[in-house]
Amino acid sequence: MKQGFETAQYARQALDFHCPRWAQLPDIALYMDQITGYINDIFRPLCQNSSEPLLTKAMVNNYVKLRVIRPPEKKKYDREHLAYLIAICALKQVFSIPEISMLLRSATEACPVDRAYDYFCDQMEKALEAAFNGKNIELPARETQTLVLRAAQSWANKIYIQKRMEYEMTEPEPEA
């Protein structure tokens, strides 16, 4: 395997990833095109093929139909919708929609949506840092928090593997 991945743009993109916290999410209701664009922009640096959207209108409609998220009000989506959709977009890369639905329900039963969402964002960023720097994360005491952390680690490990493969396939071998 090629050396230098840790300092390559592929690793930097993941290590620089910031998931907006609850207070940073738009506090006005958005239309479908706005939410899909907003969420795709958040994940664009991590997507292997950024020409394919991570979230489409059809997907959002399916999540509503499957009751993973509640229906919009007057065709507008609020902060809670955004928080759920951001979590879904990350988790669907490694889990099925029924599994995600159960995880989200468990997390939001344990605490309010804003706190659960901010905790998830923290864990996603910590998990990326751990995956790309080869560090371990201490497990939390509460079971629900452990589930969220383990889910975030699964997602971060998938991102690491994708970025590493992308690097291996596109970067020239450094000269000795």
Coordinates of N, CA, C and O in Angstrom, one line a residue:
M1 N 0.8 -1.2 0.0 CA 0.0 0.0 0.0 C 0.9 1.2 0.0 O 2.0 1.3 0.6
K2 N 0.4 2.2 -0.7 CA 1.1 3.5 -0.8 C 1.2 4.2 0.6 O 0.3 4.2 1.3
Q3 N 2.3 4.9 0.8 CA 2.5 5.7 2.0 C 2.0 7.1 1.7 O 1.8 7.5 0.6
G4 N 1.7 7.9 2.8 CA 1.3 9.2 2.6 C -0.2 9.5 2.7 O -0.6 10.6 2.6
F5 N -1.0 8.4 2.9 CA -2.4 8.6 2.9 C -2.9 9.6 4.0 O -3.8 10.4 3.8
E6 N -2.2 9.5 5.2 CA -2.6 10.3 6.3 C -2.5 11.8 6.1 O -3.3 12.5 6.7
T7 N -1.7 12.2 5.2 CA -1.6 13.6 4.9 C -2.2 14.0 3.5 O -2.2 15.2 3.1
A8 N -2.8 13.0 2.8 CA -3.4 13.3 1.5 C -4.7 14.0 1.7 O -5.4 13.9 2.7
Q9 N -5.2 14.6 0.6 CA -6.5 15.3 0.6 C -7.6 14.4 1.0 O -8.6 14.8 1.6
Y10 N -7.6 13.1 0.7 CA -8.6 12.1 1.0 C -8.8 12.0 2.5 O -9.9 12.1 3.0
A11 N -7.7 11.9 3.2 CA -7.8 11.9 4.7 C -8.2 13.2 5.3 O -9.0 13.3 6.2
R12 N -7.7 14.3 4.7 CA -8.0 15.7 5.2 C -9.5 15.9 5.0 O -10.1 16.5 5.9
Q13 N -10.1 15.5 3.9 CA -11.5 15.7 3.7 C -12.3 15.1 4.9 O -13.3 15.7 5.3
A14 N -12.0 13.9 5.3 CA -12.7 13.3 6.3 C -12.4 13.9 7.7 O -13.3 14.1 8.5
L15 N -11.1 14.2 7.9 CA -10.8 14.8 9.2 C -11.3 16.2 9.4 O -11.5 16.7 10.5
D16 N -11.5 16.9 8.3 CA -12.1 18.3 8.4 C -13.6 18.3 8.4 O -14.2 19.3 8.5
F17 N -14.2 17.1 8.2 CA -15.7 17.0 8.2 C -16.3 17.6 9.5 O -15.9 17.3 10.6
H18 N -17.3 18.5 9.3 CA -18.1 19.1 10.4 C -19.5 18.9 10.1 O -20.0 19.3 9.1
C19 N -20.2 18.2 11.0 CA -21.6 18.0 10.9 C -22.3 19.2 11.7 O -22.0 19.3 12.9
P20 N -23.1 20.0 11.1 CA -23.7 21.1 11.8 C -24.5 20.6 13.0 O -25.3 19.7 12.9
R21 N -24.3 21.3 14.1 CA -25.1 21.0 15.3 C -26.5 21.6 15.2 O -26.8 22.4 14.3
W22 N -27.3 21.2 16.1 CA -28.7 21.6 16.1 C -28.8 23.1 16.0 O -29.6 23.6 15.2
A23 N -28.1 23.9 16.8 CA -28.2 25.4 16.7 C -27.7 25.9 15.4 O -28.1 27.1 15.0
Q24 N -26.9 25.2 14.6 CA -26.4 25.6 13.3 C -27.4 25.3 12.2 O -27.2 25.8 11.1
L25 N -28.3 24.4 12.4 CA -29.3 24.0 11.4 C -30.2 25.2 11.1 O -30.5 26.0 12.0
P26 N -30.7 25.4 9.9 CA -31.6 26.5 9.6 C -32.8 26.5 10.5 O -33.4 25.4 10.7
D27 N -33.1 27.6 11.0 CA -34.3 27.7 12.0 C -35.6 28.1 11.3 O -36.6 28.3 11.9
I28 N -35.5 28.1 10.0 CA -36.7 28.3 9.2 C -37.1 27.0 8.4 O -36.2 26.3 8.1
A29 N -38.3 26.8 8.2 CA -38.7 25.6 7.4 C -38.3 25.7 6.0 O -38.3 26.8 5.4
L30 N -37.8 24.6 5.4 CA -37.3 24.6 4.1 C -38.2 23.7 3.2 O -38.8 22.7 3.7
Y31 N -38.1 23.9 1.9 CA -38.8 23.1 0.9 C -37.9 21.9 0.6 O -36.7 21.9 0.8
M32 N -38.5 20.9 -0.1 CA -37.8 19.7 -0.4 C -36.4 20.0 -1.2 O -35.4 19.4 -0.8
D33 N -36.4 20.8 -2.2 CA -35.2 21.1 -2.9 C -34.1 21.7 -2.0 O -32.9 21.4 -2.2
Q34 N -34.5 22.5 -1.1 CA -33.6 23.1 -0.2 C -33.0 22.1 0.8 O -31.8 22.2 1.0
I35 N -33.8 21.2 1.3 CA -33.2 20.2 2.2 C -32.3 19.2 1.6 O -31.3 18.9 2.1
T36 N -32.7 18.8 0.4 CA -31.8 17.8 -0.3 C -30.5 18.5 -0.7 O -29.4 17.9 -0.5
G37 N -30.5 19.7 -1.2 CA -29.3 20.4 -1.5 C -28.5 20.7 -0.3 O -27.2 20.4 -0.3
Y38 N -29.1 21.1 0.8 CA -28.4 21.4 2.1 C -27.7 20.1 2.6 O -26.5 20.1 2.9
I39 N -28.4 19.0 2.6 CA -27.8 17.8 3.2 C -26.7 17.2 2.3 O -25.7 16.7 2.7
N40 N -27.0 17.2 1.0 CA -26.0 16.7 0.0 C -24.7 17.6 0.1 O -23.6 17.0 0.0
D41 N -24.8 18.9 0.4 CA -23.6 19.7 0.6 C -22.8 19.3 1.8 O -21.6 19.4 1.8
I42 N -23.5 19.0 2.9 CA -22.9 18.6 4.1 C -22.0 17.4 3.9 O -20.8 17.3 4.3
F43 N -22.5 16.4 3.1 CA -21.7 15.1 3.0 C -20.9 15.1 1.7 O -20.1 14.1 1.5
R44 N -20.9 16.1 0.9 CA -20.2 16.1 -0.4 C -18.7 15.7 -0.2 O -18.2 14.9 -1.0
P45 N -18.0 16.3 0.8 CA -16.6 15.9 0.9 C -16.3 14.5 1.2 O -15.2 14.0 1.0
L46 N -17.3 13.8 1.7 CA -17.1 12.4 2.1 C -17.5 11.4 1.1 O -17.2 10.2 1.2
C47 N -18.3 11.9 0.1 CA -18.9 11.0 -0.9 C -17.8 10.6 -1.9 O -17.1 11.5 -2.5
Q48 N -17.8 9.3 -2.2 CA -16.9 8.8 -3.2 C -17.2 9.4 -4.6 O -16.3 9.8 -5.3
N49 N -18.4 9.3 -5.0 CA -18.8 9.8 -6.3 C -19.7 11.0 -6.0 O -20.9 10.8 -5.9
S50 N -19.2 12.2 -6.0 CA -20.0 13.4 -5.6 C -21.0 13.8 -6.7 O -21.8 14.7 -6.4
S51 N -21.0 13.1 -7.8 CA -22.0 13.4 -8.8 C -23.4 12.7 -8.5 O -24.4 13.2 -8.9
E52 N -23.3 11.7 -7.6 CA -24.5 11.0 -7.2 C -25.0 11.6 -5.8 O -24.2 11.6 -4.9
P53 N -26.2 12.1 -5.8 CA -26.6 12.7 -4.5 C -26.9 11.6 -3.4 O -27.3 10.5 -3.7
L54 N -26.6 11.9 -2.2 CA -26.8 11.0 -1.1 C -28.3 11.0 -0.7 O -28.8 10.1 -0.1
L55 N -28.9 12.1 -1.0 CA -30.3 12.3 -0.6 C -31.1 12.9 -1.8 O -30.7 13.9 -2.4
T56 N -32.2 12.2 -2.2 CA -33.1 12.7 -3.3 C -34.5 12.9 -2.7 O -34.8 12.4 -1.6
K57 N -35.3 13.6 -3.5 CA -36.7 13.8 -3.2 C -37.4 12.4 -3.0 O -38.2 12.3 -2.0
A58 N -37.2 11.5 -3.8 CA -37.8 10.2 -3.7 C -37.4 9.5 -2.4 O -38.3 8.9 -1.7
M59 N -36.2 9.6 -2.0 CA -35.8 9.0 -0.7 C -36.5 9.7 0.5 O -37.0 9.0 1.4
V60 N -36.6 11.0 0.5 CA -37.3 11.7 1.5 C -38.7 11.2 1.6 O -39.3 10.9 2.7
N61 N -39.4 11.2 0.4 CA -40.8 10.7 0.4 C -40.9 9.3 0.9 O -41.9 9.0 1.6
N62 N -39.9 8.4 0.6 CA -40.0 7.1 1.2 C -39.8 7.1 2.7 O -40.5 6.3 3.4
Y63 N -38.9 7.9 3.2 CA -38.7 7.9 4.7 C -40.0 8.4 5.4 O -40.3 7.9 6.5
V64 N -40.7 9.3 4.7 CA -42.0 9.8 5.3 C -43.0 8.6 5.2 O -43.7 8.3 6.2
K65 N -43.1 8.0 4.1 CA -44.0 6.9 3.8 C -43.8 5.7 4.8 O -44.7 5.1 5.3
L66 N -42.5 5.4 5.1 CA -42.1 4.4 6.0 C -42.2 4.8 7.5 O -41.9 4.0 8.4
R67 N -42.5 6.1 7.7 CA -42.6 6.6 9.0 C -41.3 6.7 9.8 O -41.3 6.6 11.0
V68 N -40.2 6.8 9.1 CA -38.9 7.0 9.7 C -38.8 8.5 10.1 O -38.3 8.8 11.2
I69 N -39.4 9.4 9.3 CA -39.6 10.8 9.7 C -41.1 11.1 9.6 O -41.8 10.5 8.8
R70 N -41.4 12.2 10.3 CA -42.8 12.6 10.2 C -43.1 13.4 9.0 O -42.1 13.9 8.4
P71 N -44.3 13.5 8.5 CA -44.6 14.3 7.3 C -44.3 15.7 7.5 O -44.4 16.3 8.6
P72 N -44.0 16.4 6.4 CA -43.7 17.8 6.4 C -45.0 18.6 6.7 O -46.1 18.0 6.5
E73 N -44.9 19.8 7.2 CA -46.1 20.7 7.4 C -46.1 21.7 6.2 O -45.2 22.5 6.1
K74 N -47.2 21.6 5.5 CA -47.3 22.5 4.3 C -46.1 22.4 3.4 O -45.6 23.5 2.9
K75 N -45.7 21.2 3.1 CA -44.6 20.9 2.2 C -43.2 21.5 2.7 O -42.3 21.7 1.9
K76 N -43.1 21.8 4.0 CA -41.9 22.4 4.5 C -41.3 21.5 5.6 O -42.1 20.9 6.4
Y77 N -40.0 21.5 5.7 CA -39.3 20.6 6.6 C -38.6 21.5 7.6 O -37.9 22.5 7.2
D78 N -38.6 21.1 8.9 CA -38.0 21.9 9.9 C -36.7 21.3 10.4 O -36.2 20.3 9.8
R79 N -36.2 21.9 11.5 CA -34.9 21.4 12.1 C -34.9 19.9 12.4 O -34.0 19.2 12.2
E80 N -36.0 19.5 13.0 CA -36.1 18.1 13.4 C -36.0 17.2 12.2 O -35.3 16.2 12.2
H81 N -36.7 17.6 11.1 CA -36.6 16.8 9.8 C -35.1 16.8 9.4 O -34.6 15.7 9.0
L82 N -34.5 17.9 9.4 CA -33.1 18.0 9.0 C -32.2 17.1 9.8 O -31.3 16.3 9.3
A83 N -32.4 17.1 11.1 CA -31.6 16.3 12.0 C -31.8 14.8 11.7 O -30.8 14.1 11.6
Y84 N -33.0 14.4 11.6 CA -33.3 13.0 11.2 C -32.7 12.6 9.9 O -32.0 11.6 9.7
L85 N -32.8 13.5 8.9 CA -32.3 13.2 7.5 C -30.8 13.1 7.5 O -30.2 12.3 6.8
I86 N -30.1 14.0 8.2 CA -28.7 13.9 8.3 C -28.2 12.6 8.9 O -27.3 11.9 8.4
A87 N -28.9 12.2 10.0 CA -28.5 10.9 10.6 C -28.8 9.8 9.7 O -28.0 8.9 9.5
I88 N -29.9 9.8 9.0 CA -30.3 8.8 8.1 C -29.3 8.7 7.0 O -28.9 7.6 6.6
C89 N -28.9 9.8 6.4 CA -27.9 9.8 5.3 C -26.6 9.2 5.7 O -26.0 8.5 4.9
A90 N -26.2 9.4 6.9 CA -24.9 8.8 7.3 C -25.1 7.3 7.6 O -24.4 6.5 7.1
L91 N -26.1 7.0 8.3 CA -26.3 5.6 8.7 C -26.8 4.7 7.6 O -26.5 3.5 7.7
K92 N -27.4 5.2 6.6 CA -27.9 4.3 5.5 C -26.8 3.7 4.7 O -27.0 2.8 4.0
Q93 N -25.6 4.3 4.9 CA -24.4 3.7 4.2 C -24.0 2.4 4.8 O -23.2 1.6 4.2
V94 N -24.4 2.1 6.0 CA -24.0 0.9 6.7 C -25.2 0.1 7.3 O -25.0 -1.1 7.7
F95 N -26.4 0.6 7.4 CA -27.5 0.0 8.0 C -28.7 0.0 7.1 O -28.9 0.9 6.3
S96 N -29.7 -0.9 7.4 CA -30.9 -0.9 6.7 C -31.8 0.2 7.3 O -31.6 0.7 8.4
I97 N -32.8 0.6 6.5 CA -33.8 1.6 7.0 C -34.5 1.2 8.3 O -34.6 1.9 9.2
P98 N -35.0 -0.1 8.4 CA -35.6 -0.5 9.6 C -34.6 -0.4 10.8 O -35.0 -0.1 11.9
E99 N -33.4 -0.8 10.6 CA -32.4 -0.7 11.7 C -32.2 0.8 12.1 O -32.1 1.1 13.3
I100 N -32.1 1.6 11.1 CA -31.9 3.1 11.4 C -33.1 3.6 12.2 O -33.0 4.3 13.1
S101 N -34.3 3.2 11.7 CA -35.5 3.7 12.4 C -35.5 3.2 13.9 O -35.8 4.0 14.8
M102 N -35.1 2.0 14.2 CA -35.0 1.5 15.6 C -34.0 2.3 16.3 O -34.2 2.7 17.5
L103 N -32.8 2.6 15.7 CA -31.7 3.3 16.4 C -32.2 4.7 16.7 O -32.0 5.2 17.8
L104 N -32.8 5.4 15.7 CA -33.3 6.8 16.0 C -34.3 6.8 17.1 O -34.3 7.7 17.9
R105 N -35.3 5.9 17.0 CA -36.3 5.8 18.0 C -35.7 5.6 19.4 O -36.1 6.3 20.4
S106 N -34.7 4.7 19.5 CA -34.1 4.5 20.8 C -33.4 5.7 21.3 O -33.5 6.1 22.5
A107 N -32.7 6.4 20.4 CA -31.9 7.6 20.8 C -32.8 8.7 21.3 O -32.6 9.4 22.2
T108 N -33.9 8.9 20.5 CA -34.8 10.0 20.9 C -35.8 9.7 22.0 O -36.4 10.6 22.6
E109 N -35.9 8.4 22.4 CA -36.6 8.1 23.6 C -35.8 8.4 24.8 O -36.3 8.6 25.9
A110 N -34.4 8.3 24.7 CA -33.5 8.5 25.8 C -33.3 10.0 26.1 O -33.0 10.3 27.3
C111 N -33.5 10.9 25.1 CA -33.3 12.3 25.4 C -34.0 13.1 24.2 O -34.3 12.5 23.2
P112 N -34.2 14.4 24.4 CA -34.8 15.2 23.3 C -34.0 15.1 22.0 O -32.8 14.9 22.0
V113 N -34.7 15.3 20.9 CA -34.1 15.2 19.6 C -32.9 16.1 19.4 O -31.9 15.7 18.9
D114 N -32.9 17.3 19.9 CA -31.8 18.2 19.8 C -30.5 17.7 20.5 O -29.4 17.7 19.9
R115 N -30.7 17.2 21.7 CA -29.5 16.6 22.4 C -29.1 15.3 21.7 O -27.9 15.1 21.6
A116 N -30.0 14.4 21.3 CA -29.6 13.2 20.6 C -28.9 13.5 19.3 O -27.9 12.8 19.0
Y117 N -29.4 14.5 18.6 CA -28.7 14.8 17.3 C -27.3 15.4 17.6 O -26.4 15.0 16.9
D118 N -27.2 16.3 18.5 CA -25.8 16.9 18.8 C -24.9 15.8 19.2 O -23.7 15.8 18.8
Y119 N -25.3 14.8 20.0 CA -24.5 13.7 20.5 C -24.1 12.9 19.3 O -22.9 12.5 19.2
F120 N -25.0 12.6 18.4 CA -24.7 11.8 17.2 C -23.6 12.5 16.4 O -22.6 11.9 15.9
C121 N -23.8 13.8 16.2 CA -22.8 14.6 15.4 C -21.4 14.5 16.1 O -20.4 14.3 15.4
D122 N -21.4 14.7 17.4 CA -20.1 14.6 18.1 C -19.4 13.2 17.9 O -18.2 13.1 17.6
Q123 N -20.3 12.2 18.0 CA -19.7 10.8 17.8 C -19.3 10.6 16.4 O -18.3 9.8 16.2
M124 N -20.0 11.1 15.4 CA -19.5 11.0 14.0 C -18.1 11.5 13.8 O -17.3 10.9 13.2
E125 N -17.9 12.7 14.3 CA -16.6 13.4 14.2 C -15.5 12.7 14.9 O -14.4 12.5 14.4
K126 N -15.8 12.3 16.2 CA -14.8 11.5 16.9 C -14.5 10.2 16.3 O -13.4 9.8 16.2
A127 N -15.5 9.5 15.7 CA -15.3 8.3 15.1 C -14.4 8.4 13.8 O -13.6 7.6 13.5
L128 N -14.7 9.5 13.0 CA -13.8 9.7 11.9 C -12.4 10.0 12.3 O -11.4 9.4 11.7
E129 N -12.2 10.8 13.3 CA -10.8 11.0 13.8 C -10.2 9.7 14.3 O -9.0 9.5 14.0
A130 N -10.9 8.9 15.0 CA -10.4 7.6 15.5 C -10.0 6.7 14.3 O -9.0 6.1 14.3
A131 N -10.9 6.6 13.3 CA -10.7 5.7 12.2 C -9.5 6.2 11.4 O -8.6 5.4 10.9
F132 N -9.3 7.5 11.2 CA -8.2 8.0 10.3 C -6.9 8.1 11.1 O -5.8 8.2 10.5
N133 N -7.0 8.2 12.4 CA -5.7 8.3 13.2 C -5.4 7.0 14.0 O -4.5 7.0 14.7
G134 N -6.2 6.0 13.8 CA -6.0 4.7 14.4 C -6.1 4.7 15.9 O -5.4 4.0 16.6
K135 N -7.0 5.5 16.4 CA -7.2 5.6 17.9 C -8.5 4.9 18.3 O -9.4 4.7 17.5
N136 N -8.6 4.5 19.6 CA -9.8 3.9 20.1 C -10.6 5.0 20.8 O -10.0 6.0 21.3
I137 N -11.9 4.8 20.9 CA -12.8 5.7 21.6 C -13.3 4.9 22.8 O -13.7 3.7 22.7
E138 N -13.3 5.5 24.0 CA -13.8 4.9 25.2 C -15.3 4.8 25.1 O -16.0 5.7 24.7
L139 N -15.8 3.6 25.4 CA -17.3 3.4 25.4 C -18.0 4.2 26.5 O -17.5 4.1 27.7
P140 N -19.1 4.8 26.2 CA -19.9 5.5 27.2 C -20.6 4.5 28.1 O -20.7 3.3 27.8
A141 N -21.1 4.9 29.3 CA -21.7 4.1 30.3 C -23.1 3.7 29.9 O -23.5 2.6 30.1
R142 N -23.8 4.6 29.2 CA -25.2 4.3 28.9 C -25.3 3.5 27.6 O -24.7 3.8 26.6
E143 N -26.2 2.5 27.6 CA -26.4 1.6 26.4 C -26.8 2.3 25.2 O -26.2 2.1 24.1
T144 N -27.7 3.3 25.3 CA -28.1 4.0 24.1 C -27.0 4.8 23.5 O -26.8 4.8 22.3
Q145 N -26.1 5.4 24.3 CA -25.0 6.1 23.8 C -24.0 5.2 23.2 O -23.3 5.5 22.2
T146 N -23.8 4.0 23.7 CA -22.9 3.0 23.1 C -23.4 2.6 21.7 O -22.6 2.5 20.8
L147 N -24.7 2.4 21.6 CA -25.3 2.1 20.3 C -25.0 3.2 19.2 O -24.6 3.0 18.1
V148 N -25.2 4.5 19.7 CA -24.9 5.6 18.8 C -23.4 5.6 18.4 O -23.1 5.8 17.2
L149 N -22.6 5.5 19.4 CA -21.1 5.5 19.1 C -20.7 4.3 18.2 O -20.0 4.6 17.2
R150 N -21.2 3.1 18.4 CA -20.9 2.0 17.6 C -21.4 2.2 16.1 O -20.7 1.9 15.2
A151 N -22.6 2.8 16.0 CA -23.1 3.1 14.7 C -22.2 4.2 14.0 O -21.9 4.0 12.8
A152 N -21.8 5.2 14.7 CA -20.9 6.2 14.1 C -19.6 5.6 13.7 O -19.0 5.9 12.7
Q153 N -19.1 4.7 14.5 CA -17.8 4.0 14.2 C -18.0 3.2 12.9 O -17.1 3.2 12.1
S154 N -19.1 2.5 12.8 CA -19.3 1.7 11.6 C -19.3 2.6 10.3 O -18.7 2.3 9.3
W155 N -20.0 3.7 10.4 CA -20.0 4.7 9.3 C -18.6 5.3 9.1 O -18.2 5.3 7.9
A156 N -17.9 5.6 10.1 CA -16.5 6.2 9.9 C -15.6 5.2 9.3 O -14.7 5.6 8.5
N157 N -15.7 3.9 9.7 CA -14.8 2.9 9.2 C -15.1 2.7 7.7 O -14.2 2.5 6.9
K158 N -16.3 2.8 7.3 CA -16.7 2.7 5.9 C -16.1 3.9 5.1 O -15.5 3.7 4.0
I159 N -16.2 5.1 5.7 CA -15.6 6.2 5.0 C -14.1 6.1 4.9 O -13.5 6.4 3.8
Y160 N -13.5 5.6 5.9 CA -12.0 5.4 5.9 C -11.6 4.4 4.8 O -10.7 4.7 4.0
I161 N -12.3 3.3 4.7 CA -12.0 2.3 3.7 C -12.2 2.9 2.3 O -11.4 2.7 1.4
Q162 N -13.3 3.6 2.1 CA -13.6 4.2 0.8 C -12.5 5.2 0.4 O -12.1 5.3 -0.8
K163 N -12.2 6.1 1.3 CA -11.2 7.1 1.0 C -9.8 6.5 0.8 O -9.1 6.9 -0.1
R164 N -9.5 5.5 1.5 CA -8.2 4.8 1.3 C -8.1 4.1 0.0 O -7.1 4.2 -0.7
M165 N -9.2 3.5 -0.4 CA -9.3 2.8 -1.8 C -9.2 3.9 -2.9 O -8.5 3.7 -3.9
E166 N -9.9 5.0 -2.7 CA -9.8 6.1 -3.7 C -8.4 6.6 -3.8 O -7.9 6.8 -4.9
Y167 N -7.7 6.7 -2.7 CA -6.3 7.2 -2.7 C -5.5 6.2 -3.4 O -4.6 6.6 -4.3
E168 N -5.6 4.9 -3.1 CA -4.8 3.9 -3.7 C -5.0 3.8 -5.2 O -4.0 3.6 -6.0
M169 N -6.2 4.1 -5.7 CA -6.5 4.0 -7.1 C -6.1 5.3 -7.9 O -5.8 5.2 -9.1
T170 N -6.0 6.4 -7.3 CA -5.8 7.6 -8.0 C -4.5 8.3 -7.8 O -4.0 9.0 -8.7
E171 N -3.9 8.1 -6.7 CA -2.6 8.8 -6.4 C -1.4 8.0 -7.0 O -1.4 6.8 -6.8
P172 N -0.5 8.7 -7.6 CA 0.7 8.0 -8.1 C 1.6 7.6 -7.0 O 1.6 8.2 -5.9
E173 N 2.3 6.5 -7.2 CA 3.2 6.0 -6.2 C 4.3 7.0 -6.0 O 4.9 7.5 -6.9
P174 N 4.6 7.5 -4.7 CA 5.6 8.4 -4.4 C 7.0 7.9 -4.8 O 7.3 6.7 -4.6
E175 N 7.8 8.7 -5.3 CA 9.2 8.3 -5.7 C 10.1 8.2 -4.5 O 10.0 9.0 -3.6
A176 N 10.9 7.2 -4.5 CA 11.8 7.0 -3.3 C 13.0 7.8 -3.4 O 13.5 8.4 -4.3

